[in-house]
CSV table of C-alpha atoms and ligand atoms in Angstrom, one decimal:
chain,number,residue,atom,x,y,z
A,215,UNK,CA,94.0,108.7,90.2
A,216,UNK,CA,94.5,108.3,93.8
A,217,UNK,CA,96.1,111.3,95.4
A,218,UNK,CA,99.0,110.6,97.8
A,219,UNK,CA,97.3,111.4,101.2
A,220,UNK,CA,94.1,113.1,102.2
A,221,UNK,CA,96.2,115.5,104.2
A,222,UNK,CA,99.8,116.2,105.2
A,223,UNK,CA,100.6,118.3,109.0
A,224,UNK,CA,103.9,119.4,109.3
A,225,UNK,CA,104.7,119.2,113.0
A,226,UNK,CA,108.2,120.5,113.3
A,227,UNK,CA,110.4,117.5,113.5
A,228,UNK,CA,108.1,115.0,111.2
A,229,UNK,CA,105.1,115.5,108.8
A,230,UNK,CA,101.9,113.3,109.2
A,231,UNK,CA,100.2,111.8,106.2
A,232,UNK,CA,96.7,110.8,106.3
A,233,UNK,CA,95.6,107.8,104.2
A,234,UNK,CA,99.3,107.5,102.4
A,235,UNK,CA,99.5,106.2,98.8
A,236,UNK,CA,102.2,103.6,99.1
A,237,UNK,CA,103.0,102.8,95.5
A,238,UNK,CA,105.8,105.6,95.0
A,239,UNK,CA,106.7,104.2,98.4
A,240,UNK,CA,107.7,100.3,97.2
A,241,UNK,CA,109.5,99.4,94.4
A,242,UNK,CA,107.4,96.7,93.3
A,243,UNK,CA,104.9,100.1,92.9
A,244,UNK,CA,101.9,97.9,95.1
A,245,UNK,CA,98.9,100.6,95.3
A,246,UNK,CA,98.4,99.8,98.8
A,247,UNK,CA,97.8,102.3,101.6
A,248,UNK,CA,98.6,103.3,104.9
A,249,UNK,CA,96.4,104.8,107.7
A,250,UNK,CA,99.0,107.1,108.8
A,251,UNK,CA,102.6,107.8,107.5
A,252,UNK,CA,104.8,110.2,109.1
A,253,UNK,CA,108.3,111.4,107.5
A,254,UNK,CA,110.2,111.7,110.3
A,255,UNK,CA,113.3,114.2,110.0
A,256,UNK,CA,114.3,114.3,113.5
A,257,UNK,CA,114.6,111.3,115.9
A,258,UNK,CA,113.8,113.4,119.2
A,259,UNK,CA,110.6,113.6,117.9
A,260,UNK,CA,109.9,110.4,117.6
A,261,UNK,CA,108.2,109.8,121.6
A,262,UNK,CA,106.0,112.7,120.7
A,263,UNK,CA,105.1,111.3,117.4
A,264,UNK,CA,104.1,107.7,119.3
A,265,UNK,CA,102.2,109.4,122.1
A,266,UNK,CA,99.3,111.3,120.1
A,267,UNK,CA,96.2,108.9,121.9
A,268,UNK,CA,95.2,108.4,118.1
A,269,UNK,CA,98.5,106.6,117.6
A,270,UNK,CA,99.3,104.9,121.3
A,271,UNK,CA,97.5,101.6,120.2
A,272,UNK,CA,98.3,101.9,117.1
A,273,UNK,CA,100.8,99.2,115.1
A,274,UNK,CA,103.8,101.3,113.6
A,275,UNK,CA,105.8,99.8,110.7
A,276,UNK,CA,109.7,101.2,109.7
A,277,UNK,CA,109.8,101.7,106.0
A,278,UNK,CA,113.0,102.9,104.0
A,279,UNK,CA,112.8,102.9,100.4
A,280,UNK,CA,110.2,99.7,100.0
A,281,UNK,CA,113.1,98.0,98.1
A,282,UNK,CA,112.3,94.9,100.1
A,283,UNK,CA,108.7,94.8,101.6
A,284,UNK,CA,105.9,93.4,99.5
A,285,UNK,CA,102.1,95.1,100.5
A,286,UNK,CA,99.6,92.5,99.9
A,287,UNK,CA,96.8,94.7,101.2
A,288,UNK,CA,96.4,97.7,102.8
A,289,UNK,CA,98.1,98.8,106.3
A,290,UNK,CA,96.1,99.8,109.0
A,291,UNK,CA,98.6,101.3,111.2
A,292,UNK,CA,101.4,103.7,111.1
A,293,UNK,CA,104.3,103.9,108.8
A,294,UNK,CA,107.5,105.5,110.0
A,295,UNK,CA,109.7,106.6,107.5
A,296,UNK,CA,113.1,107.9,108.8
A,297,UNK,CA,114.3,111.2,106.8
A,298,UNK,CA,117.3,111.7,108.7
A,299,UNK,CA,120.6,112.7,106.7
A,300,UNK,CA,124.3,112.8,107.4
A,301,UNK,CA,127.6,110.7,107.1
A,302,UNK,CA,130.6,111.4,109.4
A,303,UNK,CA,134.0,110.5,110.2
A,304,UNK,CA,134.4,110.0,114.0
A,305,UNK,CA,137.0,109.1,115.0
A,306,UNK,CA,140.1,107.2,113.0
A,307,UNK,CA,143.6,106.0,113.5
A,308,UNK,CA,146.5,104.8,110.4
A,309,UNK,CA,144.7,101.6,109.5
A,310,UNK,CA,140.6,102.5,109.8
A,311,UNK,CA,138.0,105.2,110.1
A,312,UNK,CA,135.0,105.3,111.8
A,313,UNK,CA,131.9,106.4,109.8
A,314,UNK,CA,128.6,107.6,111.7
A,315,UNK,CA,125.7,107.4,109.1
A,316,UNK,CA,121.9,108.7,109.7
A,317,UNK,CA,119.3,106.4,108.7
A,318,UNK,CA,117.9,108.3,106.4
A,319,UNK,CA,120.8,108.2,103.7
A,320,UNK,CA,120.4,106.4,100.8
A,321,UNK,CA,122.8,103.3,101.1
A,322,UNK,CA,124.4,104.0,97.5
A,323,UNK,CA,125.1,107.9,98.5
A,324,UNK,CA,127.0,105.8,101.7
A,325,UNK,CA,129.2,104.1,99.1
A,326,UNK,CA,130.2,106.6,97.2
A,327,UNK,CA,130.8,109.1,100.1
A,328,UNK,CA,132.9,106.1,101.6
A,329,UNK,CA,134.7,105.5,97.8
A,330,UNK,CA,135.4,109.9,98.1
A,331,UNK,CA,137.0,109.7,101.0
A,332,UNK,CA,139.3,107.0,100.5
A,333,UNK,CA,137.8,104.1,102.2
A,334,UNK,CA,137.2,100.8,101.8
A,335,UNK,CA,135.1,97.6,101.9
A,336,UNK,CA,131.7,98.7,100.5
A,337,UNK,CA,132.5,98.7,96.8
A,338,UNK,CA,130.9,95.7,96.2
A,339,UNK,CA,128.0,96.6,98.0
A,340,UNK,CA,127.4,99.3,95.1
A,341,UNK,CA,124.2,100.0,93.8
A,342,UNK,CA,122.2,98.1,96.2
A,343,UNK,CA,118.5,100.2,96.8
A,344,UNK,CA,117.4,101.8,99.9
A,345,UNK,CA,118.3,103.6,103.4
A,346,UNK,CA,121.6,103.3,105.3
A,347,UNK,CA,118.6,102.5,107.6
A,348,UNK,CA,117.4,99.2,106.3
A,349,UNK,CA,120.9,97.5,105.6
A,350,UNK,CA,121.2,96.1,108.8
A,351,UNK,CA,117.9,94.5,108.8
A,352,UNK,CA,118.7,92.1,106.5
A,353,UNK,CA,122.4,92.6,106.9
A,354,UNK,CA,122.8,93.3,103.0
A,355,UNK,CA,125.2,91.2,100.7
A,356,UNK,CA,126.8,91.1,97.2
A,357,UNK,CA,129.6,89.9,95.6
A,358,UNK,CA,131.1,87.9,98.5
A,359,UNK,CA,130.6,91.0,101.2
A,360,UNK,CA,128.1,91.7,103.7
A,361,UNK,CA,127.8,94.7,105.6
A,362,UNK,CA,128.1,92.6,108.8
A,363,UNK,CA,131.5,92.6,108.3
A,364,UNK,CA,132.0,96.8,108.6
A,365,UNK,CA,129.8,97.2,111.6
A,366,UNK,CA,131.0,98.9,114.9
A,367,UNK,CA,126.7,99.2,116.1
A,368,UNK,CA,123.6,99.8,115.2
A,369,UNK,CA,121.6,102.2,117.2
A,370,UNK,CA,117.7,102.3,117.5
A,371,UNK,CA,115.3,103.6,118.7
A,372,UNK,CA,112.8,100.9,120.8
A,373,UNK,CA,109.4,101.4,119.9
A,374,UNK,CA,107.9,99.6,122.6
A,375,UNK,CA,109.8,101.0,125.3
A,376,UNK,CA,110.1,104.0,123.8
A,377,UNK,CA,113.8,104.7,124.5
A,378,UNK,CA,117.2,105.1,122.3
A,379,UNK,CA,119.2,101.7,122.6
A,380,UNK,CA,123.2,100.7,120.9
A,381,UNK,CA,123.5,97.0,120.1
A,382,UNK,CA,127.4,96.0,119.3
A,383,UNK,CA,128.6,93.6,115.8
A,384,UNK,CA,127.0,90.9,117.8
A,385,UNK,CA,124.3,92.4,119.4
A,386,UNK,CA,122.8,92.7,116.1
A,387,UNK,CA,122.8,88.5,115.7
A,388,UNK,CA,123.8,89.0,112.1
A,389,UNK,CA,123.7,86.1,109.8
A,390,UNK,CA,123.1,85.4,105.8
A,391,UNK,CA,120.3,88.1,104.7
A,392,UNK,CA,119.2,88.2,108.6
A,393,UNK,CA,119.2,90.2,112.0
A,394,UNK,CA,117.7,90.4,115.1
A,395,UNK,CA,116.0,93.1,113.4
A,396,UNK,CA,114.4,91.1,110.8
A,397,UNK,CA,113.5,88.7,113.1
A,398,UNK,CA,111.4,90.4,115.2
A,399,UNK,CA,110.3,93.1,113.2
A,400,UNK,CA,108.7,96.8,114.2
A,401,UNK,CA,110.3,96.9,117.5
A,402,UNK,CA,113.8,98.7,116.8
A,403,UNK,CA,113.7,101.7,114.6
A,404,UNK,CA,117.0,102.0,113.1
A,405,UNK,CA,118.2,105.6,113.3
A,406,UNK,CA,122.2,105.1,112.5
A,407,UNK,CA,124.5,103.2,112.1
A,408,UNK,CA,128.2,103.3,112.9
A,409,UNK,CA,130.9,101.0,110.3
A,410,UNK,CA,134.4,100.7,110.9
A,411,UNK,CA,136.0,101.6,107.3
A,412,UNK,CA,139.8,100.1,106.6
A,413,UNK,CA,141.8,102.5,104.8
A,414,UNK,CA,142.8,99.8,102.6
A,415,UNK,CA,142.3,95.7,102.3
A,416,UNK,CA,142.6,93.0,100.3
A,417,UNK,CA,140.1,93.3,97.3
A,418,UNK,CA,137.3,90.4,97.3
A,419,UNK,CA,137.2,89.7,93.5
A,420,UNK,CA,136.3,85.8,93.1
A,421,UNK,CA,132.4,86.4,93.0
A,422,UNK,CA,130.2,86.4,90.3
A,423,UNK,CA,132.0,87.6,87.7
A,424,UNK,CA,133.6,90.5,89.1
A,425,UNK,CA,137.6,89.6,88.1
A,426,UNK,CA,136.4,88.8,84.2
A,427,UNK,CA,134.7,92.4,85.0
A,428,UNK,CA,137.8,94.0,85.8
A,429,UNK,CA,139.7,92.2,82.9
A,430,UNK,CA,137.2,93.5,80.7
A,431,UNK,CA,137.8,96.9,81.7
A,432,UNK,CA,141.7,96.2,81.3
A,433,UNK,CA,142.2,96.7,84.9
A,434,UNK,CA,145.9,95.1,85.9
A,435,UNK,CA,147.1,94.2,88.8
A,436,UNK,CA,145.5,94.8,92.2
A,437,UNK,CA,142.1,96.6,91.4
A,438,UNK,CA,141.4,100.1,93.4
A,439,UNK,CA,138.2,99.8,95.4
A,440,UNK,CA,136.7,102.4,92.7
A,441,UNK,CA,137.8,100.3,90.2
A,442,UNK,CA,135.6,97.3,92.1
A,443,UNK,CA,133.2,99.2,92.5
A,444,UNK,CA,132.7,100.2,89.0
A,445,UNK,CA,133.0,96.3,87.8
A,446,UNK,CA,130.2,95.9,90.2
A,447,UNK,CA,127.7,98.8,88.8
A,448,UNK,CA,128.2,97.3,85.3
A,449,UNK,CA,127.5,93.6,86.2
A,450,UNK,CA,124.3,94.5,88.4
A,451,UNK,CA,122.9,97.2,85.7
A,452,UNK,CA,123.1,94.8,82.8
A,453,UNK,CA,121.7,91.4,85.1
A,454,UNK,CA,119.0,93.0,87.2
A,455,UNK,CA,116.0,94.8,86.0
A,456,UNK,CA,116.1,98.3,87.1
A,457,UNK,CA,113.2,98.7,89.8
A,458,UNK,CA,112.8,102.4,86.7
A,459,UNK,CA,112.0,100.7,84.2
A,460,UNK,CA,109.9,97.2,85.2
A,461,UNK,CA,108.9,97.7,89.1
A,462,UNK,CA,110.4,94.9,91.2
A,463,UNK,CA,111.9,93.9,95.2
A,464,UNK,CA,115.7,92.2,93.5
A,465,UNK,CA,116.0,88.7,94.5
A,466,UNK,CA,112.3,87.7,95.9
A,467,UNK,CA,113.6,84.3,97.3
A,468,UNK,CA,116.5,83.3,99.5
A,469,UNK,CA,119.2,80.7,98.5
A,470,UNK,CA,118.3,77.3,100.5
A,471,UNK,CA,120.7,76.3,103.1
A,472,UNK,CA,120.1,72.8,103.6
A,473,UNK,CA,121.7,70.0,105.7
A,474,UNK,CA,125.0,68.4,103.2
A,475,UNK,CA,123.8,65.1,102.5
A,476,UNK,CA,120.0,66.2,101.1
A,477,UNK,CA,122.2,69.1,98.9
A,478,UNK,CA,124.7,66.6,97.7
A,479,UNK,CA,121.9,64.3,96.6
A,480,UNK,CA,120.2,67.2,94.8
A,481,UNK,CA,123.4,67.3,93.5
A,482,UNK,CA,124.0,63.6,92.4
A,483,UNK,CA,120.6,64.2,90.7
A,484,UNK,CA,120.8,67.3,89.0
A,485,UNK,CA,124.7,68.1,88.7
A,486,UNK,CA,124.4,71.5,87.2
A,487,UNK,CA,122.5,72.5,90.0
A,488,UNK,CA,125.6,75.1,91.9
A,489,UNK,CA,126.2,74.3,95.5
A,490,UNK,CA,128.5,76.3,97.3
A,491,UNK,CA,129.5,74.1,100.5
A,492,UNK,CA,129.1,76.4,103.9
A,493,UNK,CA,130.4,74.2,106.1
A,494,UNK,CA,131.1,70.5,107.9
A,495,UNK,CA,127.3,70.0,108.1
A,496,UNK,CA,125.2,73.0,105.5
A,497,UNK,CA,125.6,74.1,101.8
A,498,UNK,CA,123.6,76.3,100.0
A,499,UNK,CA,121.8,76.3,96.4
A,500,UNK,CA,121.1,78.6,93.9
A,501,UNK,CA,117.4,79.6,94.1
A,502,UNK,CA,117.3,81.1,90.8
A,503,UNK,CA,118.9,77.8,89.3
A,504,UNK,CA,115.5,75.9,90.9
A,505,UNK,CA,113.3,78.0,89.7
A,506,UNK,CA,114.4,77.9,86.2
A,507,UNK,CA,114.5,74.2,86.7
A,508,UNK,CA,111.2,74.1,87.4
A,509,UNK,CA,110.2,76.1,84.8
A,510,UNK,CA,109.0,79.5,86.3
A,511,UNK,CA,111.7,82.3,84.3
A,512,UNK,CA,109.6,84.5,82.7
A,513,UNK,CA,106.4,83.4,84.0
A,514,UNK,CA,103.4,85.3,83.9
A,515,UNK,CA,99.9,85.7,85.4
A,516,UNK,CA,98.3,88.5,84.6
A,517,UNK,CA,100.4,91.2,85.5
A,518,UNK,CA,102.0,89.3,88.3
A,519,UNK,CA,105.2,87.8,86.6
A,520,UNK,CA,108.5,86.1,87.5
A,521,UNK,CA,111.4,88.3,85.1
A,522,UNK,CA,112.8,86.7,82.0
A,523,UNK,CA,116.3,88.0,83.0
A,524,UNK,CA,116.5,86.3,86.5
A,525,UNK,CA,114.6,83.9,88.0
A,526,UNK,CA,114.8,84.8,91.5
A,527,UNK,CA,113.2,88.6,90.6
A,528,UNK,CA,109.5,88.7,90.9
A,529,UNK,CA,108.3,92.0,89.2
A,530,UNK,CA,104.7,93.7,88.3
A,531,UNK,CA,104.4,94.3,85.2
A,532,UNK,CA,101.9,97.2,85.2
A,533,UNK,CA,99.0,97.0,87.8
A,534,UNK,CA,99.3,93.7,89.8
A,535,UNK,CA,97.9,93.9,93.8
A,536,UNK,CA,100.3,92.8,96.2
A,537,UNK,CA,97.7,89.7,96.6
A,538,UNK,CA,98.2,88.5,92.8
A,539,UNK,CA,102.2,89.1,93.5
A,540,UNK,CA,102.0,86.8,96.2
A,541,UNK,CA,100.1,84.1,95.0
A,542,UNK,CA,102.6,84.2,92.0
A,543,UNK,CA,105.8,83.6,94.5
A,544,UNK,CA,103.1,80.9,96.3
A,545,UNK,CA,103.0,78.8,93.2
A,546,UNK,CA,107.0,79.2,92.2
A,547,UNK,CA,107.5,78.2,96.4
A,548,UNK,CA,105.1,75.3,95.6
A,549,UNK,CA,106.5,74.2,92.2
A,550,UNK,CA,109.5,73.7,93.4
A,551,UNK,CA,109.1,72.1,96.6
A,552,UNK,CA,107.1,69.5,94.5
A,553,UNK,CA,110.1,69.7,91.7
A,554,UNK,CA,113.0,69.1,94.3
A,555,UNK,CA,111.5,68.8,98.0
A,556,UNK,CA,112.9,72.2,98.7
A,557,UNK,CA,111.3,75.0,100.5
A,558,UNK,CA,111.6,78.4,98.9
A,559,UNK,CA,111.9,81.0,101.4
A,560,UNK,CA,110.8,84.7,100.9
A,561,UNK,CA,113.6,87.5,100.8
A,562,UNK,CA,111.3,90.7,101.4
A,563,UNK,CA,109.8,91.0,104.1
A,564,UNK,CA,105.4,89.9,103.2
A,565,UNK,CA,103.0,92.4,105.2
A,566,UNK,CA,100.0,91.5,105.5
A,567,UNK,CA,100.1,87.8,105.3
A,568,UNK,CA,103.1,85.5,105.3
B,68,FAD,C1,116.8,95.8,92.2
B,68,FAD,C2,117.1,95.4,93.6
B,68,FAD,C3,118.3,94.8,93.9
B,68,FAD,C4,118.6,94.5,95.2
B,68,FAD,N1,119.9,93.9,95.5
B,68,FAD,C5,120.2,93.5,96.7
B,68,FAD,C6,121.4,92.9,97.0
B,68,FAD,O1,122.3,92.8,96.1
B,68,FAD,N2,121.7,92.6,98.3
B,68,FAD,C7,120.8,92.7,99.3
B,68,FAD,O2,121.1,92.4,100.4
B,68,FAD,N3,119.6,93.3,99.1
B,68,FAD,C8,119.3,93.7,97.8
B,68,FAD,N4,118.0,94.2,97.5
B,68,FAD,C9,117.1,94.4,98.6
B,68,FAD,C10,117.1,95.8,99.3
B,68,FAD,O3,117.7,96.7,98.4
B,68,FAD,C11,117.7,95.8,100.6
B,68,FAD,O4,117.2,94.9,101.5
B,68,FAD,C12,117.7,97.2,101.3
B,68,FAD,O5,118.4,97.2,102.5
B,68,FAD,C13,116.2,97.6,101.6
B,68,FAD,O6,116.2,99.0,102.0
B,68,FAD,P1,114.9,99.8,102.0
B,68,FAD,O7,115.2,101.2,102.6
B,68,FAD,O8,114.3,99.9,100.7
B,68,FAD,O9,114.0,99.0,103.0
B,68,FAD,P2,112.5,98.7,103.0
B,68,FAD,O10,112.2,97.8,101.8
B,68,FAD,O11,111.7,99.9,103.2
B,68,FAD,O12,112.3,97.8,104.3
B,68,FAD,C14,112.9,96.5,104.4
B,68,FAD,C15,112.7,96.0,105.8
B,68,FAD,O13,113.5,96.8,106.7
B,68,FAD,C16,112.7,97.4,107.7
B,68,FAD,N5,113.2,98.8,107.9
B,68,FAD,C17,113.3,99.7,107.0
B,68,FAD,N6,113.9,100.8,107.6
B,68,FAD,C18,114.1,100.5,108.8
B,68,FAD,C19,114.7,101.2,110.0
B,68,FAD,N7,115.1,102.4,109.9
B,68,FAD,N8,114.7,100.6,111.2
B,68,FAD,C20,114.2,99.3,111.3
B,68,FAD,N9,113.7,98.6,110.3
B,68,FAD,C21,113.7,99.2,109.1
B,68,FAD,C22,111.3,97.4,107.1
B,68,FAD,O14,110.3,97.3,108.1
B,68,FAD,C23,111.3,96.1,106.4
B,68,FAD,O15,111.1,95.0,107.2
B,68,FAD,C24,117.7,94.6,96.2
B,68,FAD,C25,116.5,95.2,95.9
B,68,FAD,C26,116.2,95.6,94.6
B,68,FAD,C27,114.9,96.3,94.3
């Protein structure tokens, strides 16, 4: 069995890997590897860490938890992996606090530290994997909430001009399941992240079942945001394979936004298809309710499959390469664009080939 690294330096504020197994690195447990990966548990070491000459010239890669990156071969660069901890209140006033997190966190400790102190808005972003880190990159979102909506900034650190940067709420060019960050990836390495927490607000129920949730658990009246956020830990652990149990990256592809009249002619064609109307001119369609359509749930090839409890999860089901993984979600993007002229666009973010 492959060993984790060939050899691991501890250099005061980070720790260098050699040759770094990946698969206890990514969820969807790829065995890919990395040149170099260095655990970084203290951002001022970061311009040392980039000038070793070995490392200059070098590509460098941010990776969190590998909740939402897909290997399909090795990486010949360097992985940066931010171990950075602490959440803070800094500054508040009656209505809102203001909440300083380190990258590092794990975005689940972030909600229940938020829930512990009285704060609100993240409960139905419960139980989502990875970093505080990552959220922003794809500006995370369930149950009718993305973070977008909490952030005061976001600050990085620029890895090509090797300096500290702050980008505001807008800075960040937030949008559904994107950022400036995602689009153009490796150059800011997200070391915190400052939300503004209300103190209380109304509760955003209408989503996915959370209210028959909440009726379920005989919750009257106006839900507390624990209360929320425990509707929304039961709903995700019984519809979405646990990562634990049968290794997978959550929803592989995003839902289509397409112009009206192409959706609403889907629509005309296929009326159980759900379309949630975005505005004037966009609406957007369930990916999962495509794929089904089209016949992938619970496809398999080899050990590459699509899961039979959601269509939209790709998962491994023992020792599939990134590359048999990605030929997998090739032929689901392909079967349904043939199926219904609709392009299927990843969710994680594809290294090595796109
Ligand atoms: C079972 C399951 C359920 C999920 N459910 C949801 C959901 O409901 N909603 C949702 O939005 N997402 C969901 N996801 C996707 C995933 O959890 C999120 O995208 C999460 O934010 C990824 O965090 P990570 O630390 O694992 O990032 P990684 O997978 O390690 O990285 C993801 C991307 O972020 C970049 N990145 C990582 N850290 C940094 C950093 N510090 N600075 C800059 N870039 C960085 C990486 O380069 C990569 O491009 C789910 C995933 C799984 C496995």
């Amino acid at each position: 069995m492959a060993t984790d690294s060939l050899a691991a330096v501890d250099f005061g504020g980070y720790t260098l890997l050699e040759n770094a197994s990946l698969r206890a690195r990514n969820t969807l447990r790829v065995d890919a590897r990395a040149a170099l990966l260095a655990e970084v548990r203290d951002i001022h070491a970061l311009p040392a860490l980039l000038d070793w000459p070995a490392i200059r010239n070098m590509p460098a890669l941010a990776l969190g938890e590998g909740s939402n990156v897909l290997f399909t071969g090795n990486f010949g660069g360097l992985i940066v992996t931010l171990k950075t901890r602490g959440i803070e209140i800094i500054g508040e006033d009656g209505r809102t606090a203001r909440v300083r997190i380190a990258a590092g966190e794990h975005w689940n400790d972030v909600v229940r530290w938020s829930l512990a102190h009285n704060l609100c808005g993240l409960e139905n972003l419960s139980l989502i994997p990875g970093t505080a880190g990552a959220a922003p990159v794809q500006n995370i979102g369930a149950y009718g909430v993305e973070l977008e909506e909490f952030v005061h900034l976001v600050e990085a650190f620029d890895l090509r001009e090797r300096r500290l940067e702050t980008f505001s709420k807008n800075g960040c060019e937030f949008a559904y399941r994107d950022s400036r960050f995602k689009r153009e990836p490796d150059r800011q390495l997200i070391t915190a992240l400052e939300l503004n927490l209300p103190k209380s607000r109304e509760p955003v129920i209408d989503y996915a079942g959370v209210r028959e949730e909440l009726a379920t658990m005989k919750i009257e009246g106006k839900p507390t945001s624990p209360q929320i956020a425990e509707a929304v830990v039961r709903l995700r652990t019984r519809k979405l394979p646990d990562p634990a149990l049968i290794p997978n990256a959550g929803s592989f592809f995003k839902n289509p936004i397409l112009p009206i009249e192409f959706a609403n002619e889907l629509k005309r064609e296929h009326p159980a298809l759900p379309l949630w109307a975005m505005d004037q001119t966009h609406a957007k369609l369930s990916a999962a309710w495509l794929i089904e359509a089209a016949g992938f749930k619970g496809a398999r090839e080899g050990d590459a499959g699509i899961s039979e409890r959601h269509a939209l999860v790709l998962v491994n089901h023992g020792n599939a390469t990134g590359a048999q993984l990605w030929a997998l979600a090739q032929r689901v993007r392909e079967g349904v664009r043939e199926y219904f002229g609709v392009m299927l666009e990843p969710e994680p973010r594809v290294i090595g080939s796109a």
